[in-house]
């Protein structure tokens, strides 16, 4: 196999959550009387650690209000996260990869608590052998998450691939010296993803699954 270690982003790659994240950012701004970012700006920060994401999405956020913004974001996101669903075909794709002998991992901008909640709700926990989160590593696009996952399993960069829906995922892969695959059905647009030179762009989970079966 070409890629022994297959690392997935979570939000917008496995879980159809980009819209909910945008809504939570915008609603939090309204709660605190801050200027509300448009959809494009709010979507752009998906994948970053939460505090970094909020600072980028809301440039006029006063430092002393960051914690309040984090709390309002969590309130709005968690009030609806149990209704979010995986993209069609995700469980079957992951099961095929694991059965074929790949090591599966997650590298996410979620907190550890948030990822654990999502793994349990989605039922995907048994399919992943490791994960890294933004509150225990540097936020994307820093390569630490991928570096630690490769070190954990003793897998070389050339045998690792990162799969994500944002430029932050692709830049993290570049910074770690690993290949990346871009999915265009999540947070960032196709043209923006192409700028970061992924191996390829896939437009659905079905396309991603077929590419991994044929090429990974």
PDB file of C-alpha atoms in Angstrom:
ATOM      1  CA  UNK A   1       0.000   0.000   0.000  1.00  0.00           C
ATOM      2  CA  UNK A   2       1.158   3.549  -0.668  1.00  0.00           C
ATOM      3  CA  UNK A   3      -0.212   5.142   2.516  1.00  0.00           C
ATOM      4  CA  UNK A   4       0.027   3.159   5.732  1.00  0.00           C
ATOM      5  CA  UNK A   5      -1.264   6.065   7.824  1.00  0.00           C
ATOM      6  CA  UNK A   6      -4.431   7.834   6.650  1.00  0.00           C
ATOM      7  CA  UNK A   7      -5.283  10.945   8.666  1.00  0.00           C
ATOM      8  CA  UNK A   8      -8.674  12.646   8.435  1.00  0.00           C
ATOM      9  CA  UNK A   9      -9.847  16.058   9.439  1.00  0.00           C
ATOM     10  CA  UNK A  10     -13.239  15.864  11.184  1.00  0.00           C
ATOM     11  CA  UNK A  11     -15.544  18.855  10.587  1.00  0.00           C
ATOM     12  CA  UNK A  12     -16.424  19.272   6.919  1.00  0.00           C
ATOM     13  CA  UNK A  13     -14.532  16.119   5.927  1.00  0.00           C
ATOM     14  CA  UNK A  14     -16.297  13.340   7.836  1.00  0.00           C
ATOM     15  CA  UNK A  15     -19.074  15.280   9.582  1.00  0.00           C
ATOM     16  CA  UNK A  16     -21.452  17.634   7.765  1.00  0.00           C
ATOM     17  CA  UNK A  17     -20.956  20.436  10.284  1.00  0.00           C
ATOM     18  CA  UNK A  18     -19.654  23.493   8.432  1.00  0.00           C
ATOM     19  CA  UNK A  19     -23.055  25.185   8.385  1.00  0.00           C
ATOM     20  CA  UNK A  20     -23.531  24.644  12.117  1.00  0.00           C
ATOM     21  CA  UNK A  21     -20.096  26.106  12.855  1.00  0.00           C
ATOM     22  CA  UNK A  22     -20.821  29.200  10.771  1.00  0.00           C
ATOM     23  CA  UNK A  23     -24.157  29.665  12.548  1.00  0.00           C
ATOM     24  CA  UNK A  24     -22.538  29.295  15.987  1.00  0.00           C
ATOM     25  CA  UNK A  25     -19.864  31.904  15.182  1.00  0.00           C
ATOM     26  CA  UNK A  26     -22.408  34.376  13.867  1.00  0.00           C
ATOM     27  CA  UNK A  27     -24.864  33.841  16.729  1.00  0.00           C
ATOM     28  CA  UNK A  28     -22.074  34.331  19.276  1.00  0.00           C
ATOM     29  CA  UNK A  29     -21.182  37.660  17.713  1.00  0.00           C
ATOM     30  CA  UNK A  30     -24.803  38.803  17.937  1.00  0.00           C
ATOM     31  CA  UNK A  31     -24.931  37.770  21.594  1.00  0.00           C
ATOM     32  CA  UNK A  32     -21.906  39.938  22.387  1.00  0.00           C
ATOM     33  CA  UNK A  33     -22.822  42.880  20.182  1.00  0.00           C
ATOM     34  CA  UNK A  34     -19.890  42.348  17.811  1.00  0.00           C
ATOM     35  CA  UNK A  35     -19.835  42.743  14.036  1.00  0.00           C
ATOM     36  CA  UNK A  36     -21.080  39.534  12.454  1.00  0.00           C
ATOM     37  CA  UNK A  37     -18.774  37.950   9.849  1.00  0.00           C
ATOM     38  CA  UNK A  38     -20.294  36.900   6.557  1.00  0.00           C
ATOM     39  CA  UNK A  39     -20.575  33.217   5.707  1.00  0.00           C
ATOM     40  CA  UNK A  40     -17.343  33.143   3.676  1.00  0.00           C
ATOM     41  CA  UNK A  41     -15.237  34.629   6.472  1.00  0.00           C
ATOM     42  CA  UNK A  42     -16.776  32.349   9.080  1.00  0.00           C
ATOM     43  CA  UNK A  43     -16.269  29.265   6.889  1.00  0.00           C
ATOM     44  CA  UNK A  44     -12.640  30.171   6.231  1.00  0.00           C
ATOM     45  CA  UNK A  45     -11.630  29.676   9.885  1.00  0.00           C
ATOM     46  CA  UNK A  46     -13.123  26.189  10.184  1.00  0.00           C
ATOM     47  CA  UNK A  47     -10.361  23.766  11.101  1.00  0.00           C
ATOM     48  CA  UNK A  48      -8.381  26.135  13.298  1.00  0.00           C
ATOM     49  CA  UNK A  49      -8.330  25.797  17.060  1.00  0.00           C
ATOM     50  CA  UNK A  50     -11.392  27.527  18.499  1.00  0.00           C
ATOM     51  CA  UNK A  51      -9.726  30.595  20.033  1.00  0.00           C
ATOM     52  CA  UNK A  52      -7.632  31.160  16.887  1.00  0.00           C
ATOM     53  CA  UNK A  53     -10.695  30.673  14.700  1.00  0.00           C
ATOM     54  CA  UNK A  54     -12.736  33.220  16.598  1.00  0.00           C
ATOM     55  CA  UNK A  55      -9.947  35.802  16.556  1.00  0.00           C
ATOM     56  CA  UNK A  56      -9.590  35.443  12.779  1.00  0.00           C
ATOM     57  CA  UNK A  57     -13.332  35.441  12.117  1.00  0.00           C
ATOM     58  CA  UNK A  58     -13.977  38.465  14.339  1.00  0.00           C
ATOM     59  CA  UNK A  59     -11.029  40.890  14.003  1.00  0.00           C
ATOM     60  CA  UNK A  60     -12.652  43.399  16.391  1.00  0.00           C
ATOM     61  CA  UNK A  61     -12.977  40.807  19.179  1.00  0.00           C
ATOM     62  CA  UNK A  62     -11.413  42.416  22.274  1.00  0.00           C
ATOM     63  CA  UNK A  63      -8.883  40.110  23.976  1.00  0.00           C
ATOM     64  CA  UNK A  64     -10.813  40.353  27.225  1.00  0.00           C
ATOM     65  CA  UNK A  65     -13.935  39.039  25.437  1.00  0.00           C
ATOM     66  CA  UNK A  66     -12.301  35.952  23.928  1.00  0.00           C
ATOM     67  CA  UNK A  67     -13.394  33.619  26.720  1.00  0.00           C
ATOM     68  CA  UNK A  68     -16.961  34.914  26.595  1.00  0.00           C
ATOM     69  CA  UNK A  69     -16.971  34.360  22.826  1.00  0.00           C
ATOM     70  CA  UNK A  70     -15.694  30.806  23.293  1.00  0.00           C
ATOM     71  CA  UNK A  71     -18.446  30.103  25.806  1.00  0.00           C
ATOM     72  CA  UNK A  72     -21.189  31.506  23.559  1.00  0.00           C
ATOM     73  CA  UNK A  73     -19.842  29.547  20.600  1.00  0.00           C
ATOM     74  CA  UNK A  74     -19.905  26.307  22.580  1.00  0.00           C
ATOM     75  CA  UNK A  75     -23.438  27.037  23.759  1.00  0.00           C
ATOM     76  CA  UNK A  76     -24.729  27.525  20.219  1.00  0.00           C
ATOM     77  CA  UNK A  77     -22.772  24.660  18.658  1.00  0.00           C
ATOM     78  CA  UNK A  78     -23.523  22.119  21.370  1.00  0.00           C
ATOM     79  CA  UNK A  79     -27.217  22.968  21.357  1.00  0.00           C
ATOM     80  CA  UNK A  80     -27.479  21.337  17.946  1.00  0.00           C
ATOM     81  CA  UNK A  81     -24.479  19.077  17.457  1.00  0.00           C
ATOM     82  CA  UNK A  82     -26.363  15.868  18.237  1.00  0.00           C
ATOM     83  CA  UNK A  83     -28.469  16.436  15.114  1.00  0.00           C
ATOM     84  CA  UNK A  84     -25.422  16.654  12.829  1.00  0.00           C
ATOM     85  CA  UNK A  85     -24.767  13.696  10.559  1.00  0.00           C
ATOM     86  CA  UNK A  86     -21.816  12.094   8.833  1.00  0.00           C
ATOM     87  CA  UNK A  87     -21.549  12.574   5.101  1.00  0.00           C
ATOM     88  CA  UNK A  88     -23.125   9.669   3.220  1.00  0.00           C
ATOM     89  CA  UNK A  89     -20.722   6.762   2.835  1.00  0.00           C
ATOM     90  CA  UNK A  90     -18.240   7.745   5.544  1.00  0.00           C
ATOM     91  CA  UNK A  91     -18.618   4.681   7.826  1.00  0.00           C
ATOM     92  CA  UNK A  92     -18.348   2.258   4.920  1.00  0.00           C
ATOM     93  CA  UNK A  93     -15.277   4.036   3.531  1.00  0.00           C
ATOM     94  CA  UNK A  94     -13.515   3.921   6.897  1.00  0.00           C
ATOM     95  CA  UNK A  95     -14.413   0.281   7.417  1.00  0.00           C
ATOM     96  CA  UNK A  96     -12.925  -0.642   4.035  1.00  0.00           C
ATOM     97  CA  UNK A  97      -9.719   1.262   4.787  1.00  0.00           C
ATOM     98  CA  UNK A  98      -9.303  -0.381   8.163  1.00  0.00           C
ATOM     99  CA  UNK A  99     -10.048  -3.856   6.750  1.00  0.00           C
ATOM    100  CA  UNK A 100      -7.364  -3.256   4.106  1.00  0.00           C
ATOM    101  CA  UNK A 101      -4.793  -2.689   6.852  1.00  0.00           C
ATOM    102  CA  UNK A 102      -4.478   1.097   6.933  1.00  0.00           C
ATOM    103  CA  UNK A 103      -3.939   2.904  10.237  1.00  0.00           C
ATOM    104  CA  UNK A 104      -6.660   5.535  10.591  1.00  0.00           C
ATOM    105  CA  UNK A 105      -6.312   8.707  12.649  1.00  0.00           C
ATOM    106  CA  UNK A 106      -7.953  12.097  13.165  1.00  0.00           C
ATOM    107  CA  UNK A 107      -6.276  15.520  13.251  1.00  0.00           C
ATOM    108  CA  UNK A 108      -8.824  18.170  14.155  1.00  0.00           C
ATOM    109  CA  UNK A 109      -9.335  21.726  15.288  1.00  0.00           C
ATOM    110  CA  UNK A 110     -11.843  20.415  17.838  1.00  0.00           C
ATOM    111  CA  UNK A 111     -10.985  20.189  21.505  1.00  0.00           C
ATOM    112  CA  UNK A 112     -10.331  16.765  23.006  1.00  0.00           C
ATOM    113  CA  UNK A 113     -13.680  16.893  24.794  1.00  0.00           C
ATOM    114  CA  UNK A 114     -15.415  17.883  21.560  1.00  0.00           C
ATOM    115  CA  UNK A 115     -13.823  15.083  19.561  1.00  0.00           C
ATOM    116  CA  UNK A 116     -14.592  12.462  22.191  1.00  0.00           C
ATOM    117  CA  UNK A 117     -18.228  13.575  22.134  1.00  0.00           C
ATOM    118  CA  UNK A 118     -18.288  13.398  18.337  1.00  0.00           C
ATOM    119  CA  UNK A 119     -16.628   9.972  18.193  1.00  0.00           C
ATOM    120  CA  UNK A 120     -19.191   8.542  20.580  1.00  0.00           C
ATOM    121  CA  UNK A 121     -22.182  10.144  18.864  1.00  0.00           C
ATOM    122  CA  UNK A 122     -21.052   9.098  15.370  1.00  0.00           C
ATOM    123  CA  UNK A 123     -20.146   5.534  16.323  1.00  0.00           C
ATOM    124  CA  UNK A 124     -16.781   5.874  14.562  1.00  0.00           C
ATOM    125  CA  UNK A 125     -14.568   5.467  17.637  1.00  0.00           C
ATOM    126  CA  UNK A 126     -13.649   1.782  16.939  1.00  0.00           C
ATOM    127  CA  UNK A 127     -12.315   2.667  13.486  1.00  0.00           C
ATOM    128  CA  UNK A 128      -9.636   5.132  14.605  1.00  0.00           C
ATOM    129  CA  UNK A 129      -6.388   4.153  16.284  1.00  0.00           C
ATOM    130  CA  UNK A 130      -5.270   7.647  17.286  1.00  0.00           C
ATOM    131  CA  UNK A 131      -6.202  11.313  17.201  1.00  0.00           C
ATOM    132  CA  UNK A 132      -4.806  14.756  17.901  1.00  0.00           C
ATOM    133  CA  UNK A 133      -6.772  17.877  18.862  1.00  0.00           C
ATOM    134  CA  UNK A 134      -6.141  21.609  18.858  1.00  0.00           C
ATOM    135  CA  UNK A 135      -6.087  21.934  22.649  1.00  0.00           C
ATOM    136  CA  UNK A 136      -3.225  19.446  22.990  1.00  0.00           C
ATOM    137  CA  UNK A 137      -1.128  20.470  19.969  1.00  0.00           C
ATOM    138  CA  UNK A 138      -0.383  23.611  18.020  1.00  0.00           C
ATOM    139  CA  UNK A 139      -3.331  24.611  15.851  1.00  0.00           C
ATOM    140  CA  UNK A 140      -3.248  23.875  12.122  1.00  0.00           C
ATOM    141  CA  UNK A 141      -1.369  24.603   9.896  1.00  0.00           C
ATOM    142  CA  UNK A 142       1.469  23.814  12.320  1.00  0.00           C
ATOM    143  CA  UNK A 143       2.668  20.246  11.554  1.00  0.00           C
ATOM    144  CA  UNK A 144       2.718  19.005  15.176  1.00  0.00           C
ATOM    145  CA  UNK A 145      -0.445  16.890  14.932  1.00  0.00           C
ATOM    146  CA  UNK A 146       0.854  14.958  11.939  1.00  0.00           C
ATOM    147  CA  UNK A 147       4.377  14.721  13.322  1.00  0.00           C
ATOM    148  CA  UNK A 148       3.110  13.189  16.556  1.00  0.00           C
ATOM    149  CA  UNK A 149       0.841  10.725  14.747  1.00  0.00           C
ATOM    150  CA  UNK A 150       3.669   9.577  12.471  1.00  0.00           C
ATOM    151  CA  UNK A 151       5.972   9.195  15.470  1.00  0.00           C
ATOM    152  CA  UNK A 152       3.355   7.244  17.426  1.00  0.00           C
ATOM    153  CA  UNK A 153       3.163   4.550  14.759  1.00  0.00           C
ATOM    154  CA  UNK A 154       6.669   4.833  13.327  1.00  0.00           C
ATOM    155  CA  UNK A 155       5.298   5.743   9.896  1.00  0.00           C
ATOM    156  CA  UNK A 156       7.388   7.805   7.472  1.00  0.00           C
ATOM    157  CA  UNK A 157       6.078  10.984   5.860  1.00  0.00           C
ATOM    158  CA  UNK A 158       6.016   9.380   2.424  1.00  0.00           C
ATOM    159  CA  UNK A 159       3.660   6.694   3.771  1.00  0.00           C
ATOM    160  CA  UNK A 160       1.216   9.197   5.284  1.00  0.00           C
ATOM    161  CA  UNK A 161      -1.651  11.156   3.738  1.00  0.00           C
ATOM    162  CA  UNK A 162      -3.779  13.961   5.196  1.00  0.00           C
ATOM    163  CA  UNK A 163      -7.384  14.337   4.023  1.00  0.00           C
ATOM    164  CA  UNK A 164      -9.242  17.585   4.639  1.00  0.00           C
ATOM    165  CA  UNK A 165     -11.619  20.230   3.389  1.00  0.00           C
ATOM    166  CA  UNK A 166      -9.649  23.393   4.232  1.00  0.00           C
ATOM    167  CA  UNK A 167      -6.433  25.132   3.317  1.00  0.00           C
ATOM    168  CA  UNK A 168      -5.393  24.712   6.971  1.00  0.00           C
ATOM    169  CA  UNK A 169      -5.393  20.922   6.510  1.00  0.00           C
ATOM    170  CA  UNK A 170      -3.428  21.095   3.278  1.00  0.00           C
ATOM    171  CA  UNK A 171      -0.861  23.537   4.660  1.00  0.00           C
ATOM    172  CA  UNK A 172      -0.390  21.335   7.721  1.00  0.00           C
ATOM    173  CA  UNK A 173       0.356  18.429   5.385  1.00  0.00           C
ATOM    174  CA  UNK A 174       2.836  20.520   3.404  1.00  0.00           C
ATOM    175  CA  UNK A 175       4.540  21.661   6.607  1.00  0.00           C
ATOM    176  CA  UNK A 176       4.834  18.038   7.733  1.00  0.00           C
ATOM    177  CA  UNK A 177       6.141  16.862   4.362  1.00  0.00           C
ATOM    178  CA  UNK A 178       3.196  14.550   3.658  1.00  0.00           C
ATOM    179  CA  UNK A 179       0.775  14.218   0.748  1.00  0.00           C
ATOM    180  CA  UNK A 180      -2.700  15.700   1.024  1.00  0.00           C
ATOM    181  CA  UNK A 181      -6.090  15.025  -0.518  1.00  0.00           C
ATOM    182  CA  UNK A 182      -8.642  17.844  -0.695  1.00  0.00           C
ATOM    183  CA  UNK A 183     -12.386  17.312  -0.460  1.00  0.00           C
ATOM    184  CA  UNK A 184     -14.506  20.070  -1.962  1.00  0.00           C
ATOM    185  CA  UNK A 185     -17.821  19.325  -0.217  1.00  0.00           C
ATOM    186  CA  UNK A 186     -16.801  20.950   3.087  1.00  0.00           C
ATOM    187  CA  UNK A 187     -15.782  24.452   4.178  1.00  0.00           C
ATOM    188  CA  UNK A 188     -13.362  25.846   1.564  1.00  0.00           C
ATOM    189  CA  UNK A 189     -14.023  26.279  -2.176  1.00  0.00           C
ATOM    190  CA  UNK A 190     -12.379  24.179  -4.865  1.00  0.00           C
ATOM    191  CA  UNK A 191     -10.219  26.951  -6.330  1.00  0.00           C
ATOM    192  CA  UNK A 192      -8.839  27.876  -2.913  1.00  0.00           C
ATOM    193  CA  UNK A 193      -7.938  24.256  -2.179  1.00  0.00           C
ATOM    194  CA  UNK A 194      -6.175  23.839  -5.530  1.00  0.00           C
ATOM    195  CA  UNK A 195      -3.789  26.664  -4.633  1.00  0.00           C
ATOM    196  CA  UNK A 196      -2.256  24.394  -1.988  1.00  0.00           C
ATOM    197  CA  UNK A 197      -1.376  21.602  -4.420  1.00  0.00           C
ATOM    198  CA  UNK A 198      -3.101  18.517  -3.026  1.00  0.00           C
ATOM    199  CA  UNK A 199      -2.493  15.236  -4.833  1.00  0.00           C
ATOM    200  CA  UNK A 200      -6.076  15.554  -6.060  1.00  0.00           C
ATOM    201  CA  UNK A 201      -9.431  17.120  -5.228  1.00  0.00           C
ATOM    202  CA  UNK A 202     -12.422  14.868  -4.649  1.00  0.00           C
ATOM    203  CA  UNK A 203     -15.978  16.160  -4.874  1.00  0.00           C
ATOM    204  CA  UNK A 204     -17.873  13.587  -2.790  1.00  0.00           C
ATOM    205  CA  UNK A 205     -17.240  10.830  -0.267  1.00  0.00           C
ATOM    206  CA  UNK A 206     -17.976   8.352  -3.051  1.00  0.00           C
ATOM    207  CA  UNK A 207     -15.154   9.825  -5.162  1.00  0.00           C
ATOM    208  CA  UNK A 208     -12.829   9.872  -2.149  1.00  0.00           C
ATOM    209  CA  UNK A 209     -13.638   6.257  -1.322  1.00  0.00           C
ATOM    210  CA  UNK A 210     -12.966   5.130  -4.903  1.00  0.00           C
ATOM    211  CA  UNK A 211      -9.684   7.054  -5.076  1.00  0.00           C
ATOM    212  CA  UNK A 212      -8.484   5.522  -1.815  1.00  0.00           C
ATOM    213  CA  UNK A 213      -9.421   2.018  -2.967  1.00  0.00           C
ATOM    214  CA  UNK A 214      -7.554   2.505  -6.251  1.00  0.00           C
ATOM    215  CA  UNK A 215      -4.553   4.576  -5.201  1.00  0.00           C
ATOM    216  CA  UNK A 216      -3.891   4.338  -1.462  1.00  0.00           C
TER     217      UNK A 216
END
